[in-house]
Amino acid sequence: MTALRRILATAGLVIAMAAPFGGAASADHVRAIAEVKVDHAEKLEKGYVLAVKLRGSDGKPLNTATVRFYQTVEIFGPREMLIATAVTDGQGNASIPYLPARLGQHEIVVRFPGRDHVGAAVAKHTFDATVAAAPHRQAVPPLAAFSANVPYGVGVVVLSVWGLIAFALFGTVRGVLQGGRDRAIRKGDTA
Amino acid sequence: MDARTRGLYVERALWPIGRGDRNFWLAVGGLSALVALGLYAYVYQLQNGLWVTGLNQKVSWGFYIINCVFFIGISYGGAMTGAILRLTNAKWRAPLTRLAEATAVAALLVGAVFPIIDLGRPDRFINVILYAQVGSPIVWDVVAIGTYLVASLVFLYLPLIPDLAIARDLLGSRANVLGKVYGMLSLGWRGTHAQERALARGVGILAVLIIPLAISVHSVLAWLFAVTSRGAWHSTIFAPLFVLAAVLSGVAAVILVIAALRKVYGLQAFITAKHFRYLSYLLIALGMGYLYFMISEYLTEGYVAAEEIAPVLESIFVGQYAPSFWAFAIGGLVLPLFIAGLPGRYPVARACLASILVIAGMWLKRFLIVVPGMAGPIMPWEWGRYSPTWVEIAITVGAAAAIPLMLIVFFRFFPVMSVHELDEIEGVEPAPRLAPAFAGGEE
């Protein structure tokens, strides 16, 4: 009896796991289609507007769908960096403002993970950014000028020390050699 | 000092030169064997990599960095002893300064090698110079130690010049290689007014210079720790604490070196109990200063008990490092002060015993600075572990043996005590030179 229960329980689990991937769920399944568009913002310095139109394979717009905007970046290989999340309106449209961090080629990826009986969708769009945010400038910390010059100050001190050592050594060697050559009289003798 | 005593002093100062009796060769053989063991361990480490040591990702500084700080500290103490005795014109300094200065150089040569041993790949040391970052304490260290080494060598050489002339006159001859070397190195010294003036100026400059230089070297070593973002090291008092520890262990090492060479070279008539008493007073003063600094450090840090340091302090006072700490605090700091300070008989033996305890204690203290500071986690991970392997122990023993070996070999070729300084202090006229001056002088 216990063995039978075990077999039935295992079979039930298999059926439960299979359900989301097929069976009843696949009967009215709709494929999602996403289209990405990139436009300049109204004010040029504001950058771009990244827009996506999401519709089902039946042509109907998908509203209140959560989409994610990514930018492809290189960090130990290509990675997707999340820019923002948006929700589509009644027409299946969603958009976000975007000011790139740098100029040049950008690849935007929009992902819709799917919901209920609607499958996932991915769309990519590449554009050449001619507007970008001003490079980040770190605020000048207090005493920055002092800190920047410390190595030079220390360098001068180190060179002075080396100069003193050299003076002590070579000055003494020269003095002793010269003093030896002079017909000077030994300490304590009178001239 | 009468002429006979001075003659005896000169004889004893030059006595070790060229001597190679059985005891000398036994000492050289024994010490060389230990140095060879250390070299073998180092070659083994070179061939197999740092994994043969107890160093690991969490505790990446161990015996090697402890030894670096320890031996450079000893060197510093030797240099300071020599410089302070000169600057204060201590009348009793003559037999001691040469030994102190030679100890400083030998210990520095040993200590300066340890960062390279710690690198694992010695060829990478060149990167410190090729890609030097002026903001890096490692670069500060290389500059400071290099400068200090050159200054110490010059500080050892300059006062040797008149004594080399005596050795040249009394021992050497032009036909003899050693005589030629003495002749060259003594620069034709004849003791003229001009030569005395030049020498006094050079030695004076270096005696003044060596003190701030040595302080800077040990301060930089301390800052190597203190500017690192580790709670146990991030202390404002580290530089003076390191400097005081260095002088304390250095004076203790000088006492031991003097006691050993006094015995070996028969210098008892010139290095007397008085010298050991004075050096013991110095040891006591420095020890009490260090005790005060240490209490100040632990009291302030322990009272605040910041999150990043409290576990480290706990491990030191009552945890896994407590045996080392209390052995250092009581056996290596408080007890030696009593041993050296109490009046009574056997001042030399007591000074030596106190010095041995201080040296062992100060090595333990460096261990307590380096290892718990590294093992204590700065992220919520478990503690790091460090157990030295035979490789690290063998290299440490070899390095420790290298210092007396270098001293014995050095004093086989150079006068062990300064005759010129004795003449200066006693106001004795130098004896007539026996050989013509090196630089073409006509006598």
mmCIF file of C-alpha atoms in Angstrom, chain A residues 151 158 161-162 164-165 167-169 171-173 175-189, chain B residues 134 143 147 150-151 158 187 189-196 198-199 201-202 205-206 209 213 429 439 442-443:
data_model
loop_
_atom_site.group_PDB
_atom_site.id
_atom_site.type_symbol
_atom_site.label_atom_id
_atom_site.label_comp_id
_atom_site.label_asym_id
_atom_site.label_seq_id
_atom_site.Cartn_x
_atom_site.Cartn_y
_atom_site.Cartn_z
ATOM 1 C CA PRO A 151 55.889 63.399 -3.330
ATOM 2 C CA VAL A 158 65.420 62.305 0.062
ATOM 3 C CA VAL A 161 69.760 63.297 2.536
ATOM 4 C CA TRP A 162 71.643 61.572 -0.274
ATOM 5 C CA LEU A 164 74.497 65.019 2.774
ATOM 6 C CA ILE A 165 75.656 61.390 2.803
ATOM 7 C CA PHE A 167 79.102 65.190 1.111
ATOM 8 C CA ALA A 168 80.051 63.421 4.339
ATOM 9 C CA LEU A 169 81.729 60.571 2.457
ATOM 10 C CA GLY A 171 84.177 65.449 1.652
ATOM 11 C CA THR A 172 85.915 63.324 4.255
ATOM 12 C CA VAL A 173 87.787 61.246 1.668
ATOM 13 C CA GLY A 175 89.856 66.105 3.152
ATOM 14 C CA VAL A 176 91.812 63.104 4.421
ATOM 15 C CA LEU A 177 93.621 62.636 1.103
ATOM 16 C CA GLN A 178 94.508 66.310 0.881
ATOM 17 C CA GLY A 179 95.471 66.465 4.536
ATOM 18 C CA GLY A 180 97.768 63.506 3.980
ATOM 19 C CA ARG A 181 99.457 65.103 0.995
ATOM 20 C CA ASP A 182 99.998 68.406 2.767
ATOM 21 C CA ARG A 183 103.191 68.658 4.638
ATOM 22 C CA ALA A 184 100.999 69.455 7.571
ATOM 23 C CA ILE A 185 102.180 68.632 10.996
ATOM 24 C CA ARG A 186 100.604 65.917 13.039
ATOM 25 C CA LYS A 187 97.990 66.948 15.548
ATOM 26 C CA GLY A 188 99.593 68.267 18.684
ATOM 27 C CA ASP A 189 102.816 69.381 17.030
ATOM 28 C CA VAL B 134 55.167 57.339 -5.227
ATOM 29 C CA VAL B 143 63.916 54.314 -0.709
ATOM 30 C CA THR B 147 69.253 55.320 1.967
ATOM 31 C CA VAL B 150 74.224 53.491 2.419
ATOM 32 C CA ALA B 151 74.359 55.896 5.373
ATOM 33 C CA LEU B 158 84.520 56.855 8.223
ATOM 34 C CA LEU B 187 93.505 57.071 2.522
ATOM 35 C CA TRP B 189 95.864 58.872 7.165
ATOM 36 C CA ARG B 190 98.616 60.449 9.243
ATOM 37 C CA GLY B 191 96.532 62.224 11.834
ATOM 38 C CA THR B 192 97.239 65.751 10.635
ATOM 39 C CA HIS B 193 95.035 68.646 11.706
ATOM 40 C CA ALA B 194 93.436 68.834 8.267
ATOM 41 C CA GLN B 195 92.641 65.117 8.300
ATOM 42 C CA GLU B 196 91.225 65.254 11.812
ATOM 43 C CA ALA B 198 87.758 66.479 7.692
ATOM 44 C CA LEU B 199 87.010 63.284 9.600
ATOM 45 C CA ARG B 201 83.086 66.935 10.060
ATOM 46 C CA GLY B 202 82.088 63.820 8.104
ATOM 47 C CA ILE B 205 77.256 65.012 9.799
ATOM 48 C CA LEU B 206 76.506 61.302 9.701
ATOM 49 C CA LEU B 209 71.904 62.361 10.000
ATOM 50 C CA LEU B 213 67.239 58.583 8.976
ATOM 51 C CA GLU B 429 98.663 61.825 21.080
ATOM 52 C CA ALA B 439 99.088 58.946 -0.809
ATOM 53 C CA GLU B 442 107.012 61.709 2.650
ATOM 54 C CA GLU B 443 107.718 61.253 6.266
#
